Structures are given as C-alpha cells and as structure tokens.
Amino acid sequence: MLKSFIDVDEESHFPIQNLPYGIFRPKGKTAPRAGVAIGDWILDLSILDDKGYFNETGAGGKRVFSEPSLNAFMNLGPNVWAEVRTVLQDLLREDNPEIRDQADLRDSLFSRQSGVDMLMPVEIRDYTDFYASEQHATNVGTMFRGRENALMPNWKHLPVGYHGRASSIIVSGTEIKRPLGQRKTEGDQPEFGPSMRLDFELEMGLVIGHGNESGSRIPVEEAEEHIFGLVLVNDWSARDIQAWEYQPLGPFLSKSFATSISPWIVPMAALEPFRTAGPKQDPEPLPYLKGSGDQTFDIHLEAHLKIPGLSEPVVVTETNFRTLYWSMAQQIAHHTVNGCNLNAGDLLASGTISGDEKTSRGCMLERTWRGEEPLQLPNGEKRVWLEDGDELRLTGWCQADGYRVGFGQVNSRILPTQVEETKGGSRDAVLSEKG
Ligand code: MN
C-alpha cells in the first residue's frame, strides 16, 4: 500500500491516496493559495510551483496555484490534473527523500490544518441542484401527495433538477442567519417572519473542471472526464417559505439564502477504487442517458447535530452516495442535452441523499416525517426543525482496507434573526402589498 513520509492515522480522511485540493490562507499571510491535504497538514502548491516542481506538467509556469480559486487549474483539463497528481504522490511517498530530507524546504511547504483558514475552493459559476434520490423523492411525494402519486410521471425518465443561486454558496464554518420570508399557514394567506421550519439537506456536489461549448452536448460516456472532484453540500432549506412559494416554478427564496460546501475537493482519481454499481434503472433510460459499467461510488455519509447544552453531537443520518438513482454522468448528459454549456466552477449537487431506513433519511423533513416523529435527544429535548444555536455537520468517506478517502466536513451554526430586521415586514404589510 502506498504510504507517505507524513504520518497519517488510519481514520484520517487525508492519506496519500486522497490528496484533495483546497484554497487556504496561512495565519499571518494575506495571499490565498492552493494546497492539498495530507494527514493533519496542508502542502502548499504555490511554493512547490515557484520551486519548479510542476515544470514537467501542463501547469508549469502558469502560477495557477497562487490564484484565490482553483478555477484556472481546473480549466487546464483532466490530463494536467493527472500529471500534477502524479508529481504530488511521488513527492509525498515515504521512500522519496526529495522533500522528506530537506528540513528547510519541508518547513516552508507544510502548514498544520488547524492553523490556517480554509476559503472557498472555487469561484462558483452556476449552481444546479438535482433530486436524484428515489427514496427522498418518494418520501417527500408521499408526505405531500400520498403514496399512490409519490413519484411524478417524469421522475424515472430524467434527472429532475432546478437552477439554484451561486452567489450564496459558502464554505464550511460560515454561520447561517435564519432567513426571513413569507411562510405558509394553514389558510391561503401567508405570514411574514423568520422561518420556523429551517432544515438541512445532506447532499454531495460535483465540481465541473472543464465545460462544453454552448450548443454542444456532453455524451454520458465522457461526462465524468468533465468532473474535477466532489464536495459535501448542505442545501439549507426553509420549509415553510418553500411550501408557500414553490408552485408553479419550484424553490426560490427558501433555498437561495445559503448553501454550504466542504473546503476540500476530492479528485475523481481518488474515488476510482470505490467505484460501484448504482440501483437498477427501470424503465430503461433513453439512449442519451444510458451509460455502461459502474457509474457511482461507495461513499458513506453522516449528518450530525450538535445542540447547545449537549457535549456530544447526535448522529441524525447515516446514508450512502451509491443509493442515488441517477448517476453524476447522467446528470451531466441530461444537463447539456439541450446545448446548455457548463463551465469550470459549476456546482451540480445531487439532491438530498436518503436510503431505505428511517435513520438514513437525509433531512429533518423526512427524518421527523414533517414533525410527526420528532427526534429524541439524549438530554430529553426533542427536535423537529433546526433551532438557533444548533450546529449541523456533514461528513463522509470511502473505506478501504487500512485507509480512508474522506471529504472532511461541512459544518455551520444557526444564528438567530435580529428582531429589528423583522420590522417593515409585518403580516399587514405583506397583505397590503398584495392589494
Ligand atoms: Mn437540495
């Protein structure tokens, strides 16, 4: 098994087999730069580049690792990503003295992850959120339309999705302010105020590394070559705002206030050993959606809730990426079948990932069945929706024999809405606007 001269714990998410990319700022320095995670450390790629270690690759001399995002590196394409990864794995292996035995170089290259700020890894261009989990779509459909009509007639023919908001995508650690908006009531009039039904959605997102020309399509068989890597995604959702606004054009302000992602992008090459088959698709998809071979990955996923007054977080959800009905390749093929162009930096999220068990449902809406089955917490409290001060953390990893390829975590705390912010938006004001 490949090993690094850097000590890496067996349960670490970041062995030499992973090497995810991120953008970080060392404490006391101002310029963000690119790095890869290895064990508890970050290897500074901008310094490696300055010293000429990438000169034999397509990234040499372009200073792409001194940029405040990975977009320029991603735009160089999959051959260059592979060349850089080969250089990195070679430099970090335990039997290579090049960095290992040069103490000064080594000191300049590595920072402790605990001592740096992790920033947004990419400049997000566009954001699409799919709805690819059959269990999630079925559960939500059952709650709102009954079991008979749970899945819409189109659902097994195309990967359903909506266009989300790129400007409010934020990196792990950024706090979330509870959104204000028009909430659905029992009647046909809304009320205005802070969302009372704030929810998370456990998702994964793929980052497009290089796109396609407007008017062209990406064939399903080539789709994965366009993916730079994967991140964890929390698609924060205000269910009471969503319930009032979503018809007829889908989610809008109930989602656009914030979407959190993990800071490390795990490259597709690191996931290859965990490739596996997805669920059988019936009916057979149309030819443009028909891939061959195994199209998904075995990624264990968890959601943890930490509430004020509880010392340990509670595991809310345990699920797996492999349960998704529609593969990433199918999502990309469908997204571009009309000639829509994708760009480096586009984020395509999976939709909530729910499994067959109650404990594998990927959001509070499903987990508590719209509040009918509140979560019982160890301190006697119950939770239906997220409350101010709660922290929600998503994590996930692929388990191999003796090592893990992990995604780290995406973690955020809910802040209250300030009372004065609700002024000027009283119920009366809303109703008079409607005339
Ligand atoms: Mn979602």
Coordinates of C-alpha atoms and ligand atoms in Angstrom, one line a residue:
M1 CA 0.0 0.0 0.0
L2 CA 1.2 3.5 -1.0
K3 CA 2.4 5.4 2.1
S4 CA 3.7 8.9 2.8
F5 CA 6.6 10.1 5.0
I6 CA 3.9 12.2 6.7
D7 CA 2.3 10.3 9.5
V8 CA -1.4 9.6 8.6
D9 CA -3.8 8.0 11.1
E10 CA -5.8 5.0 9.7
E11 CA -9.0 7.0 10.2
S12 CA -7.7 10.2 8.8
H13 CA -9.7 11.4 5.8
F14 CA -6.5 12.5 4.0
P15 CA -4.0 9.8 3.2
I16 CA -1.7 9.9 0.2
Q17 CA -4.4 8.1 -1.7
N18 CA -6.7 11.1 -1.5
L19 CA -4.8 14.4 -1.9
P20 CA -7.9 16.7 -2.1
Y21 CA -7.4 20.3 -3.3
G22 CA -8.4 23.4 -1.4
I23 CA -7.7 27.1 -1.1
F24 CA -6.2 28.3 2.2
R25 CA -4.6 31.3 3.9
P26 CA -1.8 30.6 6.4
K27 CA -2.2 32.7 9.6
G28 CA -0.3 36.0 9.3
K29 CA -0.2 35.8 5.5
T30 CA -2.6 37.6 3.2
A31 CA -2.5 35.8 -0.1
P32 CA -4.7 32.8 -0.5
R33 CA -3.1 29.9 -2.3
A34 CA -3.9 26.3 -3.3
G35 CA -2.9 23.3 -1.2
V36 CA -3.6 19.6 -0.8
A37 CA -4.4 17.9 2.5
I38 CA -2.2 15.1 3.8
G39 CA -2.9 13.8 7.3
D40 CA -3.2 16.8 9.6
W41 CA -1.2 19.0 7.2
I42 CA -1.5 21.1 4.1
L43 CA 1.1 21.0 1.4
D44 CA 1.5 24.5 -0.2
L45 CA 1.3 24.1 -4.0
S46 CA 2.2 27.7 -4.7
I47 CA 5.6 27.2 -3.2
L48 CA 6.1 23.9 -5.0
D49 CA 5.2 25.6 -8.2
D50 CA 7.7 28.5 -7.5
K51 CA 10.4 25.9 -7.0
G52 CA 9.7 24.4 -10.3
Y53 CA 8.3 21.0 -9.2
F54 CA 5.5 21.3 -11.8
N55 CA 7.7 22.3 -14.7
E56 CA 7.3 18.9 -16.4
T57 CA 3.4 19.2 -16.2
G58 CA 1.0 21.3 -18.2
A59 CA 0.6 23.5 -15.1
G60 CA 4.2 24.6 -15.1
G61 CA 4.9 28.3 -15.3
K62 CA 1.2 29.3 -15.2
R63 CA 1.1 30.2 -11.5
V64 CA -2.4 28.6 -11.2
F65 CA -1.7 27.6 -7.6
S66 CA -1.2 31.3 -6.5
E67 CA -4.7 32.2 -7.5
P68 CA -7.5 32.7 -4.9
S69 CA -9.5 29.8 -6.5
L70 CA -8.9 26.5 -8.3
N71 CA -10.7 27.6 -11.5
A72 CA -7.6 28.3 -13.5
F73 CA -6.1 25.0 -12.6
M74 CA -9.3 23.1 -13.3
N75 CA -9.5 24.8 -16.7
L76 CA -6.3 23.1 -17.7
G77 CA -8.2 19.8 -18.1
P78 CA -8.0 16.2 -16.9
N79 CA -4.6 15.4 -18.4
V80 CA -2.9 18.2 -16.4
W81 CA -4.9 17.2 -13.3
A82 CA -3.4 13.7 -13.7
E83 CA 0.1 14.9 -14.2
V84 CA 0.0 17.1 -11.1
R85 CA -1.4 14.3 -9.0
T86 CA 1.4 12.0 -10.2
V87 CA 4.0 14.6 -9.2
L88 CA 2.4 15.1 -5.7
Q89 CA 2.0 11.4 -5.0
D90 CA 5.6 10.9 -6.0
L91 CA 7.0 13.8 -3.8
L92 CA 5.0 12.6 -0.8
R93 CA 5.8 8.9 -0.8
E94 CA 7.7 7.5 2.1
D95 CA 10.7 6.3 0.0
N96 CA 11.3 9.7 -1.8
P97 CA 13.9 11.8 0.0
E98 CA 13.4 14.9 -2.1
I99 CA 11.2 16.8 0.4
R100 CA 11.4 14.3 3.2
D101 CA 15.1 15.0 3.8
Q102 CA 15.3 18.8 3.2
A103 CA 14.3 20.2 6.5
D104 CA 14.1 23.8 5.4
L105 CA 12.0 23.1 2.3
R106 CA 9.8 20.8 4.3
D107 CA 9.1 23.5 6.9
S108 CA 8.2 26.0 4.2
L109 CA 5.9 23.6 2.4
F110 CA 3.7 22.3 5.2
S111 CA 1.2 24.1 7.5
R112 CA -1.0 22.5 10.1
Q113 CA -4.6 22.4 9.0
S114 CA -5.6 23.6 12.5
G115 CA -3.6 26.8 11.9
V116 CA -5.0 28.0 8.6
D117 CA -8.2 29.5 7.3
M118 CA -9.9 27.4 4.6
L119 CA -11.6 29.5 2.0
M120 CA -14.0 28.8 -0.9
P121 CA -12.1 26.4 -3.1
V122 CA -13.6 27.5 -6.4
E123 CA -15.3 30.6 -7.8
I124 CA -18.8 29.1 -8.3
R125 CA -20.1 29.9 -11.7
D126 CA -23.5 28.3 -11.8
Y127 CA -25.3 26.0 -9.3
T128 CA -27.8 23.3 -10.2
D129 CA -29.4 21.1 -7.6
F130 CA -30.8 17.7 -8.7
Y131 CA -33.4 15.5 -7.0
A132 CA -31.7 12.2 -7.7
S133 CA -32.6 10.0 -4.7
E134 CA -35.6 7.8 -5.3
Q135 CA -36.1 7.3 -1.6
H136 CA -36.1 11.1 -0.9
A137 CA -38.4 11.9 -3.8
T138 CA -40.7 9.1 -2.7
N139 CA -40.8 10.2 0.9
V140 CA -41.4 13.8 0.1
G141 CA -44.0 12.9 -2.5
T142 CA -45.8 10.6 -0.1
M143 CA -46.0 13.3 2.6
F144 CA -47.5 15.9 0.2
R145 CA -49.4 13.8 -2.4
G146 CA -49.9 10.4 -0.8
R147 CA -48.1 7.1 -1.6
E148 CA -50.0 6.5 -4.9
N149 CA -48.7 9.6 -6.5
A150 CA -45.4 9.9 -4.7
L151 CA -43.2 10.0 -7.8
M152 CA -44.2 12.3 -10.6
P153 CA -44.6 10.6 -14.0
N154 CA -41.3 12.2 -15.3
W155 CA -39.1 11.2 -12.4
K156 CA -37.8 7.9 -13.8
H157 CA -37.2 9.3 -17.2
L158 CA -35.0 12.2 -16.4
P159 CA -32.9 13.6 -13.5
V160 CA -35.1 16.3 -12.1
G161 CA -33.3 19.5 -11.0
Y162 CA -33.6 23.2 -10.6
H163 CA -31.3 26.1 -11.1
G164 CA -30.0 27.4 -7.7
R165 CA -28.2 30.5 -6.6
A166 CA -24.4 30.6 -6.9
S167 CA -23.8 33.9 -5.0
S168 CA -24.8 32.4 -1.7
I169 CA -22.7 29.3 -1.7
I170 CA -20.4 29.5 1.3
V171 CA -17.6 27.4 2.7
S172 CA -17.8 25.3 5.9
G173 CA -17.6 27.3 9.1
T174 CA -19.6 30.2 7.8
E175 CA -22.5 30.8 10.2
I176 CA -26.1 30.8 8.8
K177 CA -28.6 33.6 9.7
R178 CA -32.1 32.3 10.0
P179 CA -33.9 33.6 6.9
L180 CA -36.9 35.8 6.9
G181 CA -39.7 35.4 4.5
Q182 CA -43.4 34.6 3.7
R183 CA -44.4 31.5 5.5
K184 CA -47.2 29.2 4.6
T185 CA -50.0 29.0 7.1
E186 CA -53.0 26.6 7.3
G187 CA -55.1 29.0 5.3
D188 CA -54.4 30.7 1.9
Q189 CA -52.8 33.8 3.4
P190 CA -49.1 33.9 4.3
E191 CA -47.5 35.3 7.4
F192 CA -44.1 37.1 7.5
G193 CA -41.2 36.4 9.8
P194 CA -38.2 34.2 10.5
S195 CA -38.5 30.7 9.1
M196 CA -39.8 28.4 11.8
R197 CA -39.0 25.3 9.7
L198 CA -35.3 25.5 9.0
D199 CA -33.9 22.3 7.6
F200 CA -30.6 20.9 6.2
E201 CA -30.2 18.6 3.2
L202 CA -27.4 16.1 3.1
E203 CA -26.0 16.2 -0.4
M204 CA -22.9 15.8 -2.4
G205 CA -21.9 18.1 -5.2
L206 CA -19.7 17.6 -8.3
V207 CA -17.5 20.5 -9.4
I208 CA -17.2 20.9 -13.2
G209 CA -13.5 21.2 -14.1
H210 CA -13.8 21.9 -17.7
G211 CA -17.1 22.6 -19.6
N212 CA -18.5 22.4 -23.0
E213 CA -19.3 24.9 -25.8
S214 CA -22.8 26.4 -25.9
G215 CA -24.8 24.3 -28.4
S216 CA -22.8 21.1 -27.8
R217 CA -23.6 18.1 -25.6
I218 CA -21.6 16.1 -23.3
P219 CA -22.1 12.4 -24.0
V220 CA -22.9 10.2 -20.9
E221 CA -19.8 8.1 -21.6
E222 CA -17.5 11.2 -21.5
A223 CA -19.3 13.0 -18.7
E224 CA -17.0 12.0 -15.8
E225 CA -14.0 13.5 -17.6
H226 CA -15.5 16.9 -17.0
I227 CA -15.7 16.4 -13.2
F228 CA -12.8 17.8 -11.3
G229 CA -14.0 16.4 -8.0
L230 CA -16.6 16.1 -5.3
V231 CA -17.6 18.0 -2.2
L232 CA -20.1 17.7 0.6
V233 CA -23.1 20.0 0.2
N234 CA -25.6 21.2 2.8
D235 CA -28.6 22.7 0.9
W236 CA -30.2 24.7 3.7
S237 CA -33.9 24.8 3.2
A238 CA -36.7 26.9 4.8
R239 CA -39.6 24.5 4.5
D240 CA -42.4 27.0 5.5
I241 CA -41.1 29.5 2.9
Q242 CA -40.7 26.7 0.4
A243 CA -44.3 25.4 0.9
W244 CA -45.8 28.8 0.1
E245 CA -43.6 29.8 -2.9
Y246 CA -42.7 26.6 -4.8
Q247 CA -45.7 26.4 -7.1
P248 CA -45.6 26.6 -10.1
L249 CA -41.8 27.3 -10.7
G250 CA -40.0 25.4 -7.9
P251 CA -37.9 26.5 -5.0
F252 CA -36.7 30.1 -4.8
L253 CA -36.0 32.1 -1.6
S254 CA -36.4 29.0 0.5
K255 CA -33.1 27.8 -0.8
S256 CA -31.2 30.8 -2.0
F257 CA -30.2 32.3 1.4
A258 CA -27.3 29.8 1.8
T259 CA -25.7 26.6 0.5
S260 CA -22.7 25.3 2.4
I261 CA -19.9 23.2 0.9
S262 CA -16.8 21.4 2.4
P263 CA -13.5 23.1 1.7
W264 CA -11.7 20.1 0.2
I265 CA -12.4 18.9 -3.4
V266 CA -11.7 15.2 -3.6
P267 CA -10.4 14.4 -7.1
M268 CA -12.2 11.7 -9.2
A269 CA -8.9 9.7 -9.4
A270 CA -9.0 9.2 -5.6
L271 CA -12.5 7.8 -5.8
E272 CA -11.8 5.3 -8.5
P273 CA -11.1 2.4 -6.1
F274 CA -14.6 2.8 -4.7
R275 CA -16.5 2.7 -8.0
T276 CA -19.6 0.6 -7.8
A277 CA -23.0 -0.1 -9.4
G278 CA -26.0 2.2 -8.7
P279 CA -29.6 1.0 -8.4
K280 CA -31.1 -0.9 -11.4
Q281 CA -32.9 1.6 -13.6
D282 CA -36.4 0.6 -14.7
P283 CA -37.7 1.7 -17.1
E284 CA -34.5 1.8 -19.2
P285 CA -33.4 5.4 -19.7
L286 CA -33.4 7.0 -23.1
P287 CA -30.2 6.3 -25.2
Y288 CA -28.5 9.6 -24.3
L289 CA -28.8 8.7 -20.6
K290 CA -27.6 5.1 -21.0
G291 CA -24.1 4.7 -19.7
S292 CA -22.2 1.4 -19.3
G293 CA -20.3 -0.1 -16.4
D294 CA -20.4 1.0 -12.8
Q295 CA -21.4 4.7 -12.6
T296 CA -21.4 5.5 -8.9
F297 CA -19.2 5.4 -5.8
D298 CA -19.4 3.8 -2.4
I299 CA -19.3 6.9 -0.1
H300 CA -20.5 6.6 3.5
L301 CA -22.3 9.8 4.6
E302 CA -23.4 11.1 8.0
A303 CA -25.2 14.1 9.4
H304 CA -24.5 15.2 13.0
L305 CA -26.5 17.7 15.1
K306 CA -24.8 19.5 17.9
I307 CA -27.1 21.5 20.2
P308 CA -26.3 23.9 23.0
G309 CA -26.1 22.0 26.2
L310 CA -25.2 18.7 24.7
S311 CA -21.5 17.8 24.8
E312 CA -21.6 15.3 22.0
P313 CA -23.2 15.7 18.6
V314 CA -26.1 13.3 17.8
V315 CA -26.0 11.3 14.6
V316 CA -29.1 12.2 12.7
T317 CA -28.5 10.4 9.4
E318 CA -26.3 7.6 8.0
T319 CA -26.6 7.0 4.3
N320 CA -24.6 6.3 1.2
F321 CA -24.0 8.1 -2.1
R322 CA -24.4 4.8 -4.0
T323 CA -28.1 4.7 -3.3
L324 CA -28.8 7.7 -5.7
Y325 CA -30.9 6.6 -8.7
W326 CA -29.4 9.0 -11.2
S327 CA -25.6 9.0 -11.6
M328 CA -23.4 12.1 -12.0
A329 CA -22.7 11.1 -15.6
Q330 CA -26.4 11.0 -16.3
Q331 CA -26.9 14.4 -14.6
I332 CA -24.3 16.0 -16.8
A333 CA -25.5 14.3 -20.0
H334 CA -29.0 15.5 -19.3
H335 CA -28.0 19.0 -18.2
T336 CA -26.2 19.5 -21.6
V337 CA -28.6 17.6 -23.9
N338 CA -30.3 20.8 -24.9
G339 CA -27.0 22.5 -25.7
C340 CA -26.6 24.2 -22.3
N341 CA -22.9 25.0 -21.7
L342 CA -21.3 24.1 -18.4
N343 CA -18.2 26.0 -17.1
A344 CA -15.3 25.3 -14.9
G345 CA -16.6 26.1 -11.4
D346 CA -20.2 25.0 -11.9
L347 CA -21.5 23.1 -8.9
L348 CA -24.0 20.3 -9.6
A349 CA -25.4 18.9 -6.4
S350 CA -27.2 15.6 -6.1
G351 CA -30.3 16.5 -4.1
T352 CA -30.9 15.0 -0.6
I353 CA -29.5 11.6 -0.3
S354 CA -31.8 9.2 1.6
G355 CA -31.6 5.5 2.0
D356 CA -34.2 2.8 2.8
E357 CA -34.1 3.1 6.5
K358 CA -35.6 5.8 8.7
T359 CA -32.2 6.5 10.1
S360 CA -30.8 7.0 6.6
R361 CA -33.1 9.9 5.6
G362 CA -31.1 13.0 4.7
C363 CA -33.1 15.9 6.1
M364 CA -35.3 16.8 9.1
L365 CA -38.4 17.0 6.9
E366 CA -38.1 13.2 6.2
R367 CA -36.3 12.2 9.4
T368 CA -39.2 13.6 11.5
W369 CA -41.9 12.9 8.9
R370 CA -43.0 16.5 8.8
G371 CA -42.8 16.7 12.6
E372 CA -44.9 13.7 13.4
E373 CA -41.9 11.8 14.7
P374 CA -39.6 14.3 16.5
L375 CA -36.0 13.3 17.1
Q376 CA -35.5 12.4 20.8
L377 CA -32.2 13.8 22.0
P378 CA -30.2 12.4 24.9
N379 CA -30.9 15.4 27.2
G380 CA -34.7 14.9 26.9
E381 CA -35.1 17.6 24.3
K382 CA -36.9 17.0 21.0
R383 CA -36.1 18.4 17.6
V384 CA -38.3 18.7 14.6
W385 CA -36.6 21.6 12.9
L386 CA -33.2 23.3 13.4
E387 CA -33.1 25.9 16.2
D388 CA -30.9 28.9 16.9
G389 CA -27.5 27.8 18.2
D390 CA -27.7 24.4 16.6
E391 CA -24.7 23.2 14.6
L392 CA -25.2 20.8 11.7
R393 CA -22.2 18.9 10.4
L394 CA -22.0 16.6 7.4
T395 CA -19.1 14.2 6.9
G396 CA -18.3 11.3 4.6
W397 CA -15.7 8.9 3.5
C398 CA -14.8 5.9 1.4
Q399 CA -13.5 3.0 3.4
A400 CA -10.6 0.9 2.1
D401 CA -8.6 -1.8 3.8
G402 CA -6.3 0.2 6.0
Y403 CA -7.2 3.7 4.9
R404 CA -10.0 6.1 4.2
V405 CA -10.5 8.6 1.4
G406 CA -12.6 11.3 3.1
F407 CA -14.3 14.6 2.5
G408 CA -13.6 16.2 5.8
Q409 CA -16.7 18.0 6.9
V410 CA -19.1 20.8 6.2
N411 CA -20.1 22.5 9.4
S412 CA -22.3 25.5 10.2
R413 CA -24.1 27.0 13.2
I414 CA -27.6 28.7 13.0
L415 CA -27.7 32.3 14.2
P416 CA -31.0 34.0 15.2
T417 CA -32.6 36.7 13.1
Q418 CA -32.4 40.0 14.8
V419 CA -35.8 41.3 16.0
E420 CA -35.5 44.7 14.3
E421 CA -34.9 43.0 11.0
T422 CA -38.5 41.7 11.1
K423 CA -39.9 45.3 11.2
G424 CA -41.4 46.6 8.0
G425 CA -42.4 43.2 7.0
S426 CA -45.4 42.6 9.2
R427 CA -48.3 40.5 8.1
D428 CA -50.3 43.6 7.4
A429 CA -47.5 45.0 5.2
V430 CA -47.4 41.7 3.2
L431 CA -51.2 41.7 2.7
S432 CA -51.4 45.3 1.6
E433 CA -48.6 44.6 -1.0
K434 CA -50.9 42.0 -2.4
G435 CA -53.5 44.8 -2.8
Ligands
MN1 MN -31.5 20.2 -2.3

